[in-house]
Amino acid sequence: MDLSKKRIMLTGGAGFLGSFVAEKLKARGCKDIFIPKEQDYDLTKAAAIEAAFKASKPDIVIHLAAHAYPKFAPIPFKEDDLWNGYPEETNAPGGNSIFLLPVNLYGPGDNFNPGSSHVIPTLIKKCVKAVKTGAKGIPVWGTGFEISIKDLVNLIAKLTGFKGNLAWDASCPGVC
């Protein structure tokens, strides 16, 4: 599909994933990309959504500004719950659309803030910092009983050269 002459509204275009999508669209010749900024358009409000559509008049909408989950997923949910059911209607626009779940993203430009980042970048940052400073341990959120997380932490520690203690913190099983 030739996107070079299309008007594209890219919600979440200033975020982690959206910034990469915007870069790739520009590389494919897209010149008319509208990225509604959160301070200008609160996309949780119908009037702001209408204003964004009116301002951009898009041919294509790429919606990356929301967390998507099935309607009846338990809260908090586990990754496996993402595949159990149809999306919450507020996250699934009607019409000709494709519903993607870009889960477990990490990479350059990610959020590495230890209080709010994703699991993988936080663990990489903690291990690299510990190697540089000679720390004997790092705090790890969770209990250590989630085998996939435990395996992930061990792999990241190994790949970053961290050989210290993994101090599991069960008081932070989700977001701390």
Short mmCIF file of N, CA and C in Angstrom, two decimals:
data_model
loop_
_atom_site.label_atom_id
_atom_site.label_comp_id
_atom_site.label_asym_id
_atom_site.label_seq_id
_atom_site.Cartn_x
_atom_site.Cartn_y
_atom_site.Cartn_z
N MET A 1 0.84 -1.18 0.00
CA MET A 1 0.00 0.00 0.00
C MET A 1 0.89 1.24 0.00
N ASP A 2 0.59 2.16 -0.88
CA ASP A 2 1.33 3.42 -0.95
C ASP A 2 0.75 4.38 0.09
N LEU A 3 1.52 4.67 1.11
CA LEU A 3 1.07 5.54 2.19
C LEU A 3 1.50 6.99 1.99
N SER A 4 2.29 7.25 0.98
CA SER A 4 2.90 8.57 0.82
C SER A 4 1.88 9.69 0.62
N LYS A 5 0.71 9.36 0.10
CA LYS A 5 -0.30 10.39 -0.15
C LYS A 5 -1.46 10.30 0.84
N LYS A 6 -1.32 9.49 1.86
CA LYS A 6 -2.37 9.31 2.86
C LYS A 6 -2.15 10.24 4.05
N ARG A 7 -3.27 10.73 4.60
CA ARG A 7 -3.23 11.47 5.87
C ARG A 7 -3.37 10.43 6.97
N ILE A 8 -2.42 10.42 7.88
CA ILE A 8 -2.39 9.40 8.92
C ILE A 8 -2.47 10.09 10.29
N MET A 9 -3.41 9.60 11.11
CA MET A 9 -3.43 10.01 12.51
C MET A 9 -2.81 8.87 13.30
N LEU A 10 -1.76 9.19 14.05
CA LEU A 10 -1.01 8.20 14.82
C LEU A 10 -1.15 8.54 16.30
N THR A 11 -2.14 7.93 16.97
CA THR A 11 -2.29 8.18 18.40
C THR A 11 -1.17 7.44 19.12
N GLY A 12 -0.65 8.05 20.16
CA GLY A 12 0.50 7.46 20.85
C GLY A 12 1.79 7.63 20.08
N GLY A 13 1.78 8.49 19.07
CA GLY A 13 2.94 8.66 18.19
C GLY A 13 4.16 9.26 18.85
N ALA A 14 3.99 9.85 20.03
CA ALA A 14 5.13 10.40 20.76
C ALA A 14 5.64 9.41 21.80
N GLY A 15 4.99 8.26 21.93
CA GLY A 15 5.37 7.27 22.93
C GLY A 15 6.46 6.33 22.43
N PHE A 16 6.73 5.33 23.23
CA PHE A 16 7.80 4.38 22.95
C PHE A 16 7.59 3.68 21.61
N LEU A 17 6.49 2.98 21.43
CA LEU A 17 6.23 2.29 20.17
C LEU A 17 5.88 3.28 19.07
N GLY A 18 5.03 4.25 19.39
CA GLY A 18 4.57 5.21 18.39
C GLY A 18 5.68 6.00 17.73
N SER A 19 6.72 6.35 18.49
CA SER A 19 7.82 7.12 17.90
C SER A 19 8.55 6.30 16.84
N PHE A 20 8.65 4.99 17.05
CA PHE A 20 9.28 4.13 16.04
C PHE A 20 8.37 3.98 14.82
N VAL A 21 7.06 3.87 15.06
CA VAL A 21 6.13 3.77 13.94
C VAL A 21 6.17 5.05 13.12
N ALA A 22 6.18 6.21 13.78
CA ALA A 22 6.26 7.49 13.07
C ALA A 22 7.53 7.56 12.22
N GLU A 23 8.64 7.13 12.79
CA GLU A 23 9.91 7.14 12.06
C GLU A 23 9.83 6.25 10.81
N LYS A 24 9.24 5.06 10.95
CA LYS A 24 9.13 4.14 9.81
C LYS A 24 8.16 4.68 8.75
N LEU A 25 7.07 5.33 9.20
CA LEU A 25 6.14 5.92 8.23
C LEU A 25 6.84 7.01 7.42
N LYS A 26 7.61 7.85 8.08
CA LYS A 26 8.35 8.91 7.38
C LYS A 26 9.35 8.30 6.40
N ALA A 27 10.00 7.23 6.81
CA ALA A 27 10.97 6.56 5.93
C ALA A 27 10.29 5.98 4.69
N ARG A 28 8.98 5.67 4.80
CA ARG A 28 8.23 5.12 3.67
C ARG A 28 7.58 6.23 2.85
N GLY A 29 7.93 7.47 3.14
CA GLY A 29 7.44 8.58 2.33
C GLY A 29 6.21 9.29 2.84
N CYS A 30 5.74 8.93 4.02
CA CYS A 30 4.56 9.60 4.58
C CYS A 30 4.93 11.01 5.00
N LYS A 31 4.16 11.97 4.52
CA LYS A 31 4.45 13.37 4.82
C LYS A 31 3.40 14.00 5.71
N ASP A 32 2.21 13.43 5.74
CA ASP A 32 1.10 14.02 6.49
C ASP A 32 0.73 13.11 7.66
N ILE A 33 1.51 13.20 8.74
CA ILE A 33 1.29 12.38 9.93
C ILE A 33 0.87 13.31 11.07
N PHE A 34 -0.32 13.09 11.59
CA PHE A 34 -0.84 13.88 12.70
C PHE A 34 -0.70 13.06 13.98
N ILE A 35 0.04 13.59 14.94
CA ILE A 35 0.22 12.92 16.23
C ILE A 35 -0.45 13.78 17.29
N PRO A 36 -1.65 13.37 17.74
CA PRO A 36 -2.33 14.16 18.77
C PRO A 36 -1.59 14.03 20.11
N LYS A 37 -1.15 15.14 20.62
CA LYS A 37 -0.43 15.17 21.89
C LYS A 37 -1.41 15.10 23.06
N GLU A 38 -1.03 14.40 24.09
CA GLU A 38 -1.90 14.20 25.25
C GLU A 38 -2.37 15.52 25.87
N GLN A 39 -1.49 16.52 25.90
CA GLN A 39 -1.87 17.80 26.51
C GLN A 39 -2.90 18.56 25.66
N ASP A 40 -3.00 18.22 24.37
CA ASP A 40 -3.96 18.87 23.48
C ASP A 40 -5.24 18.07 23.28
N TYR A 41 -5.12 16.75 23.34
CA TYR A 41 -6.26 15.87 23.06
C TYR A 41 -6.29 14.75 24.10
N ASP A 42 -7.24 14.80 25.02
CA ASP A 42 -7.44 13.73 25.98
C ASP A 42 -8.31 12.67 25.30
N LEU A 43 -7.67 11.65 24.74
CA LEU A 43 -8.38 10.67 23.92
C LEU A 43 -9.27 9.73 24.72
N THR A 44 -9.42 9.99 26.02
CA THR A 44 -10.41 9.26 26.80
C THR A 44 -11.75 10.00 26.78
N LYS A 45 -11.79 11.17 26.14
CA LYS A 45 -13.00 11.99 26.06
C LYS A 45 -13.48 12.05 24.62
N ALA A 46 -14.77 11.81 24.41
CA ALA A 46 -15.34 11.78 23.06
C ALA A 46 -15.12 13.10 22.32
N ALA A 47 -15.29 14.22 23.00
CA ALA A 47 -15.12 15.52 22.33
C ALA A 47 -13.70 15.70 21.83
N ALA A 48 -12.72 15.24 22.58
CA ALA A 48 -11.32 15.36 22.16
C ALA A 48 -11.02 14.45 20.98
N ILE A 49 -11.62 13.28 20.96
CA ILE A 49 -11.45 12.37 19.83
C ILE A 49 -12.03 13.01 18.57
N GLU A 50 -13.23 13.56 18.70
CA GLU A 50 -13.85 14.24 17.56
C GLU A 50 -13.00 15.41 17.08
N ALA A 51 -12.43 16.17 18.02
CA ALA A 51 -11.57 17.31 17.66
C ALA A 51 -10.31 16.83 16.93
N ALA A 52 -9.75 15.71 17.37
CA ALA A 52 -8.55 15.17 16.71
C ALA A 52 -8.88 14.73 15.28
N PHE A 53 -10.04 14.10 15.11
CA PHE A 53 -10.45 13.69 13.76
C PHE A 53 -10.72 14.91 12.88
N LYS A 54 -11.35 15.92 13.46
CA LYS A 54 -11.63 17.14 12.70
C LYS A 54 -10.34 17.85 12.29
N ALA A 55 -9.37 17.89 13.20
CA ALA A 55 -8.10 18.56 12.92
C ALA A 55 -7.27 17.81 11.89
N SER A 56 -7.33 16.49 11.90
CA SER A 56 -6.43 15.70 11.04
C SER A 56 -7.09 15.18 9.77
N LYS A 57 -8.41 14.96 9.79
CA LYS A 57 -9.11 14.39 8.64
C LYS A 57 -8.34 13.19 8.06
N PRO A 58 -8.11 12.17 8.88
CA PRO A 58 -7.23 11.08 8.44
C PRO A 58 -7.87 10.12 7.45
N ASP A 59 -7.03 9.57 6.58
CA ASP A 59 -7.41 8.44 5.73
C ASP A 59 -7.20 7.14 6.50
N ILE A 60 -6.18 7.17 7.36
CA ILE A 60 -5.78 5.98 8.13
C ILE A 60 -5.55 6.41 9.58
N VAL A 61 -6.01 5.59 10.52
CA VAL A 61 -5.73 5.81 11.94
C VAL A 61 -4.94 4.62 12.45
N ILE A 62 -3.81 4.92 13.06
CA ILE A 62 -3.02 3.89 13.75
C ILE A 62 -3.11 4.26 15.22
N HIS A 63 -3.81 3.42 15.98
CA HIS A 63 -4.13 3.75 17.37
C HIS A 63 -3.20 2.99 18.31
N LEU A 64 -2.25 3.72 18.89
CA LEU A 64 -1.28 3.12 19.82
C LEU A 64 -1.33 3.78 21.19
N ALA A 65 -2.39 4.54 21.47
CA ALA A 65 -2.42 5.34 22.69
C ALA A 65 -3.21 4.70 23.82
N ALA A 66 -3.47 3.42 23.77
CA ALA A 66 -4.26 2.82 24.84
C ALA A 66 -3.73 1.44 25.18
N HIS A 67 -3.99 1.05 26.41
CA HIS A 67 -3.73 -0.34 26.81
C HIS A 67 -4.93 -1.15 26.37
N ALA A 68 -4.70 -2.21 25.64
CA ALA A 68 -5.79 -3.03 25.14
C ALA A 68 -5.87 -4.31 25.95
N TYR A 69 -7.08 -4.73 26.22
CA TYR A 69 -7.27 -5.93 27.00
C TYR A 69 -8.68 -6.46 26.72
N PRO A 70 -8.91 -7.76 26.93
CA PRO A 70 -10.24 -8.31 26.73
C PRO A 70 -11.22 -7.73 27.75
N LYS A 71 -12.47 -7.65 27.35
CA LYS A 71 -13.50 -7.02 28.18
C LYS A 71 -13.60 -7.65 29.57
N PHE A 72 -13.53 -8.97 29.66
CA PHE A 72 -13.74 -9.62 30.95
C PHE A 72 -12.45 -10.15 31.56
N ALA A 73 -11.32 -9.54 31.21
CA ALA A 73 -10.04 -9.96 31.81
C ALA A 73 -10.04 -9.56 33.28
N PRO A 74 -9.49 -10.42 34.14
CA PRO A 74 -9.39 -10.04 35.55
C PRO A 74 -8.40 -8.90 35.71
N ILE A 75 -8.63 -8.06 36.70
CA ILE A 75 -7.72 -6.94 36.97
C ILE A 75 -7.13 -7.16 38.35
N PRO A 76 -5.81 -7.19 38.55
CA PRO A 76 -4.81 -7.12 37.48
C PRO A 76 -4.83 -8.41 36.66
N PHE A 77 -4.41 -8.31 35.39
CA PHE A 77 -4.43 -9.48 34.54
C PHE A 77 -3.02 -9.97 34.25
N LYS A 78 -2.94 -11.24 33.87
CA LYS A 78 -1.67 -11.84 33.47
C LYS A 78 -1.63 -11.83 31.94
N GLU A 79 -0.45 -11.98 31.40
CA GLU A 79 -0.29 -11.93 29.94
C GLU A 79 -1.22 -12.92 29.24
N ASP A 80 -1.36 -14.13 29.78
CA ASP A 80 -2.23 -15.12 29.15
C ASP A 80 -3.67 -14.64 29.04
N ASP A 81 -4.11 -13.76 29.97
CA ASP A 81 -5.47 -13.24 29.95
C ASP A 81 -5.73 -12.36 28.73
N LEU A 82 -4.68 -11.84 28.10
CA LEU A 82 -4.85 -10.95 26.95
C LEU A 82 -5.48 -11.67 25.76
N TRP A 83 -5.41 -12.98 25.75
CA TRP A 83 -5.90 -13.75 24.61
C TRP A 83 -7.27 -14.37 24.88
N ASN A 84 -7.86 -14.08 26.02
CA ASN A 84 -9.12 -14.71 26.42
C ASN A 84 -10.31 -13.79 26.21
N GLY A 85 -10.79 -13.70 25.01
CA GLY A 85 -11.99 -12.93 24.74
C GLY A 85 -11.77 -11.77 23.80
N TYR A 86 -12.88 -11.14 23.46
CA TYR A 86 -12.86 -10.00 22.56
C TYR A 86 -12.42 -8.75 23.32
N PRO A 87 -11.87 -7.77 22.60
CA PRO A 87 -11.39 -6.55 23.27
C PRO A 87 -12.53 -5.74 23.89
N GLU A 88 -12.18 -5.02 24.92
CA GLU A 88 -13.09 -4.04 25.50
C GLU A 88 -13.49 -3.09 24.38
N GLU A 89 -14.79 -2.80 24.27
CA GLU A 89 -15.28 -1.97 23.16
C GLU A 89 -14.60 -0.63 23.07
N THR A 90 -14.24 -0.05 24.21
CA THR A 90 -13.59 1.27 24.19
C THR A 90 -12.20 1.22 23.59
N ASN A 91 -11.64 0.02 23.47
CA ASN A 91 -10.31 -0.14 22.88
C ASN A 91 -10.36 -0.73 21.48
N ALA A 92 -11.54 -0.96 20.96
CA ALA A 92 -11.68 -1.61 19.65
C ALA A 92 -12.63 -0.81 18.78
N PRO A 93 -12.08 0.09 17.96
CA PRO A 93 -12.96 0.89 17.11
C PRO A 93 -13.67 0.02 16.10
N GLY A 94 -14.83 0.49 15.66
CA GLY A 94 -15.59 -0.24 14.64
C GLY A 94 -15.01 -0.01 13.27
N GLY A 95 -15.67 -0.55 12.27
CA GLY A 95 -15.23 -0.33 10.91
C GLY A 95 -14.13 -1.28 10.50
N ASN A 96 -13.42 -0.90 9.46
CA ASN A 96 -12.35 -1.71 8.91
C ASN A 96 -11.10 -1.49 9.75
N SER A 97 -10.86 -2.38 10.69
CA SER A 97 -9.72 -2.18 11.59
C SER A 97 -9.03 -3.49 11.90
N ILE A 98 -7.81 -3.37 12.34
CA ILE A 98 -7.01 -4.51 12.78
C ILE A 98 -6.67 -4.25 14.23
N PHE A 99 -6.82 -5.25 15.07
CA PHE A 99 -6.58 -5.12 16.50
C PHE A 99 -5.28 -5.83 16.86
N LEU A 100 -4.26 -5.07 17.21
CA LEU A 100 -2.96 -5.64 17.56
C LEU A 100 -2.72 -5.53 19.05
N LEU A 101 -2.00 -6.49 19.61
CA LEU A 101 -1.59 -6.43 21.01
C LEU A 101 -0.06 -6.43 21.06
N PRO A 102 0.56 -5.26 21.03
CA PRO A 102 2.02 -5.22 21.07
C PRO A 102 2.52 -5.35 22.51
N VAL A 103 2.58 -6.58 23.01
CA VAL A 103 2.97 -6.82 24.40
C VAL A 103 4.47 -7.07 24.50
N ASN A 104 4.99 -6.84 25.69
CA ASN A 104 6.39 -7.11 26.02
C ASN A 104 7.38 -6.41 25.11
N LEU A 105 7.14 -5.13 24.86
CA LEU A 105 8.06 -4.35 24.05
C LEU A 105 9.20 -3.81 24.91
N TYR A 106 10.37 -3.74 24.33
CA TYR A 106 11.49 -3.07 24.97
C TYR A 106 12.52 -2.77 23.91
N GLY A 107 13.38 -1.82 24.20
CA GLY A 107 14.42 -1.49 23.24
C GLY A 107 14.86 -0.04 23.38
N PRO A 108 15.63 0.46 22.41
CA PRO A 108 16.11 1.85 22.47
C PRO A 108 14.94 2.82 22.58
N GLY A 109 15.08 3.80 23.46
CA GLY A 109 14.03 4.78 23.66
C GLY A 109 12.99 4.35 24.68
N ASP A 110 13.15 3.17 25.25
CA ASP A 110 12.19 2.69 26.24
C ASP A 110 12.31 3.50 27.52
N ASN A 111 11.34 3.34 28.39
CA ASN A 111 11.34 3.99 29.70
C ASN A 111 12.21 3.16 30.64
N PHE A 112 13.33 3.73 31.08
CA PHE A 112 14.23 3.03 31.99
C PHE A 112 14.13 3.55 33.42
N ASN A 113 13.08 4.31 33.72
CA ASN A 113 12.87 4.81 35.08
C ASN A 113 12.57 3.61 35.98
N PRO A 114 13.38 3.38 37.03
CA PRO A 114 13.20 2.18 37.85
C PRO A 114 11.84 2.09 38.54
N GLY A 115 11.14 3.21 38.70
CA GLY A 115 9.85 3.17 39.36
C GLY A 115 8.68 2.94 38.43
N SER A 116 8.90 3.04 37.11
CA SER A 116 7.75 2.94 36.21
C SER A 116 8.03 2.21 34.90
N SER A 117 9.23 1.71 34.70
CA SER A 117 9.55 1.12 33.40
C SER A 117 9.02 -0.30 33.28
N HIS A 118 9.17 -0.85 32.08
CA HIS A 118 8.80 -2.23 31.82
C HIS A 118 9.82 -3.16 32.49
N VAL A 119 9.47 -4.42 32.64
CA VAL A 119 10.30 -5.38 33.36
C VAL A 119 11.68 -5.53 32.75
N ILE A 120 11.75 -5.76 31.45
CA ILE A 120 13.04 -6.06 30.82
C ILE A 120 14.01 -4.89 30.92
N PRO A 121 13.63 -3.66 30.54
CA PRO A 121 14.60 -2.57 30.65
C PRO A 121 15.04 -2.30 32.09
N THR A 122 14.12 -2.47 33.03
CA THR A 122 14.49 -2.26 34.44
C THR A 122 15.55 -3.27 34.86
N LEU A 123 15.34 -4.53 34.50
CA LEU A 123 16.31 -5.56 34.90
C LEU A 123 17.66 -5.35 34.23
N ILE A 124 17.64 -4.98 32.96
CA ILE A 124 18.90 -4.71 32.26
C ILE A 124 19.63 -3.56 32.93
N LYS A 125 18.90 -2.48 33.21
CA LYS A 125 19.53 -1.31 33.83
C LYS A 125 20.10 -1.66 35.20
N LYS A 126 19.34 -2.39 36.01
CA LYS A 126 19.81 -2.76 37.35
C LYS A 126 21.07 -3.62 37.27
N CYS A 127 21.08 -4.61 36.35
CA CYS A 127 22.25 -5.49 36.23
C CYS A 127 23.47 -4.74 35.72
N VAL A 128 23.31 -3.91 34.69
CA VAL A 128 24.44 -3.15 34.14
C VAL A 128 25.00 -2.19 35.20
N LYS A 129 24.11 -1.52 35.92
CA LYS A 129 24.57 -0.60 36.97
C LYS A 129 25.30 -1.36 38.08
N ALA A 130 24.78 -2.53 38.44
CA ALA A 130 25.43 -3.32 39.49
C ALA A 130 26.82 -3.77 39.07
N VAL A 131 26.97 -4.15 37.81
CA VAL A 131 28.29 -4.55 37.31
C VAL A 131 29.25 -3.37 37.38
N LYS A 132 28.78 -2.18 36.94
CA LYS A 132 29.64 -0.99 36.94
C LYS A 132 30.04 -0.55 38.34
N THR A 133 29.11 -0.68 39.30
CA THR A 133 29.38 -0.20 40.66
C THR A 133 29.93 -1.29 41.58
N GLY A 134 29.91 -2.53 41.12
CA GLY A 134 30.39 -3.62 41.96
C GLY A 134 29.39 -4.02 43.03
N ALA A 135 28.11 -3.70 42.84
CA ALA A 135 27.09 -4.05 43.83
C ALA A 135 26.98 -5.56 43.97
N LYS A 136 26.71 -6.01 45.18
CA LYS A 136 26.62 -7.44 45.45
C LYS A 136 25.23 -7.99 45.25
N GLY A 137 24.24 -7.12 45.01
CA GLY A 137 22.87 -7.58 44.81
C GLY A 137 22.03 -6.53 44.12
N ILE A 138 20.90 -6.97 43.59
CA ILE A 138 19.93 -6.05 43.00
C ILE A 138 18.54 -6.43 43.50
N PRO A 139 17.66 -5.45 43.68
CA PRO A 139 16.28 -5.79 44.04
C PRO A 139 15.51 -6.23 42.79
N VAL A 140 14.70 -7.26 42.94
CA VAL A 140 13.90 -7.78 41.84
C VAL A 140 12.46 -7.86 42.31
N TRP A 141 11.56 -7.21 41.60
CA TRP A 141 10.14 -7.24 41.98
C TRP A 141 9.56 -8.62 41.79
N GLY A 142 8.72 -9.01 42.69
CA GLY A 142 8.05 -10.31 42.61
C GLY A 142 8.58 -11.26 43.67
N THR A 143 8.19 -12.50 43.56
CA THR A 143 8.54 -13.51 44.56
C THR A 143 9.63 -14.45 44.10
N GLY A 144 9.88 -14.50 42.82
CA GLY A 144 10.85 -15.45 42.29
C GLY A 144 10.21 -16.77 41.94
N PHE A 145 8.92 -16.92 42.25
CA PHE A 145 8.23 -18.16 41.94
C PHE A 145 7.62 -18.16 40.54
N GLU A 146 7.54 -16.97 39.92
CA GLU A 146 7.05 -16.89 38.54
C GLU A 146 8.19 -17.36 37.65
N ILE A 147 8.16 -18.60 37.27
CA ILE A 147 9.31 -19.22 36.61
C ILE A 147 9.76 -18.43 35.40
N SER A 148 8.84 -17.89 34.62
CA SER A 148 9.28 -17.17 33.43
C SER A 148 10.04 -15.90 33.81
N ILE A 149 9.61 -15.21 34.86
CA ILE A 149 10.31 -14.02 35.30
C ILE A 149 11.66 -14.41 35.91
N LYS A 150 11.66 -15.46 36.68
CA LYS A 150 12.92 -15.92 37.29
C LYS A 150 13.94 -16.29 36.20
N ASP A 151 13.49 -17.02 35.20
CA ASP A 151 14.38 -17.39 34.09
C ASP A 151 14.85 -16.14 33.35
N LEU A 152 13.94 -15.18 33.17
CA LEU A 152 14.28 -13.93 32.49
C LEU A 152 15.34 -13.16 33.27
N VAL A 153 15.16 -13.03 34.57
CA VAL A 153 16.12 -12.31 35.39
C VAL A 153 17.49 -12.99 35.33
N ASN A 154 17.50 -14.30 35.44
CA ASN A 154 18.77 -15.03 35.38
C ASN A 154 19.46 -14.85 34.03
N LEU A 155 18.70 -14.87 32.96
CA LEU A 155 19.27 -14.69 31.63
C LEU A 155 19.85 -13.28 31.46
N ILE A 156 19.08 -12.27 31.88
CA ILE A 156 19.58 -10.89 31.77
C ILE A 156 20.82 -10.70 32.62
N ALA A 157 20.81 -11.23 33.83
CA ALA A 157 21.99 -11.12 34.70
C ALA A 157 23.20 -11.77 34.02
N LYS A 158 23.01 -12.95 33.46
CA LYS A 158 24.11 -13.65 32.78
C LYS A 158 24.63 -12.85 31.59
N LEU A 159 23.71 -12.35 30.74
CA LEU A 159 24.11 -11.63 29.54
C LEU A 159 24.76 -10.28 29.82
N THR A 160 24.42 -9.68 30.97
CA THR A 160 25.01 -8.39 31.31
C THR A 160 26.27 -8.54 32.16
N GLY A 161 26.59 -9.76 32.56
CA GLY A 161 27.78 -9.99 33.37
C GLY A 161 27.55 -9.82 34.86
N PHE A 162 26.31 -9.67 35.29
CA PHE A 162 26.02 -9.52 36.72
C PHE A 162 26.06 -10.88 37.39
N LYS A 163 26.89 -11.00 38.44
CA LYS A 163 27.03 -12.28 39.14
C LYS A 163 26.61 -12.20 40.59
N GLY A 164 25.97 -11.11 40.97
CA GLY A 164 25.58 -10.90 42.37
C GLY A 164 24.28 -11.59 42.75
N ASN A 165 23.78 -11.22 43.91
CA ASN A 165 22.58 -11.79 44.49
C ASN A 165 21.32 -11.17 43.90
N LEU A 166 20.31 -11.98 43.66
CA LEU A 166 19.00 -11.49 43.23
C LEU A 166 18.11 -11.43 44.46
N ALA A 167 17.79 -10.24 44.92
CA ALA A 167 17.00 -10.05 46.15
C ALA A 167 15.53 -9.89 45.77
N TRP A 168 14.78 -10.98 45.79
CA TRP A 168 13.37 -10.96 45.39
C TRP A 168 12.56 -10.12 46.36
N ASP A 169 11.72 -9.23 45.84
CA ASP A 169 10.89 -8.34 46.65
C ASP A 169 9.43 -8.66 46.39
N ALA A 170 8.83 -9.53 47.21
CA ALA A 170 7.45 -9.98 47.02
C ALA A 170 6.43 -8.87 47.28
N SER A 171 6.86 -7.76 47.87
CA SER A 171 5.92 -6.66 48.10
C SER A 171 5.62 -5.89 46.81
N CYS A 172 6.38 -6.17 45.76
CA CYS A 172 6.17 -5.49 44.48
C CYS A 172 5.90 -6.50 43.38
N PRO A 173 4.80 -7.25 43.45
CA PRO A 173 4.53 -8.24 42.41
C PRO A 173 4.04 -7.63 41.11
N GLY A 174 3.57 -6.41 41.16
CA GLY A 174 3.09 -5.73 39.96
C GLY A 174 3.87 -4.45 39.79
N VAL A 175 3.22 -3.33 39.98
CA VAL A 175 3.86 -2.03 39.84
C VAL A 175 4.07 -1.45 41.23
N CYS A 176 5.30 -1.09 41.53
CA CYS A 176 5.62 -0.47 42.83
C CYS A 176 5.97 0.98 42.62
#
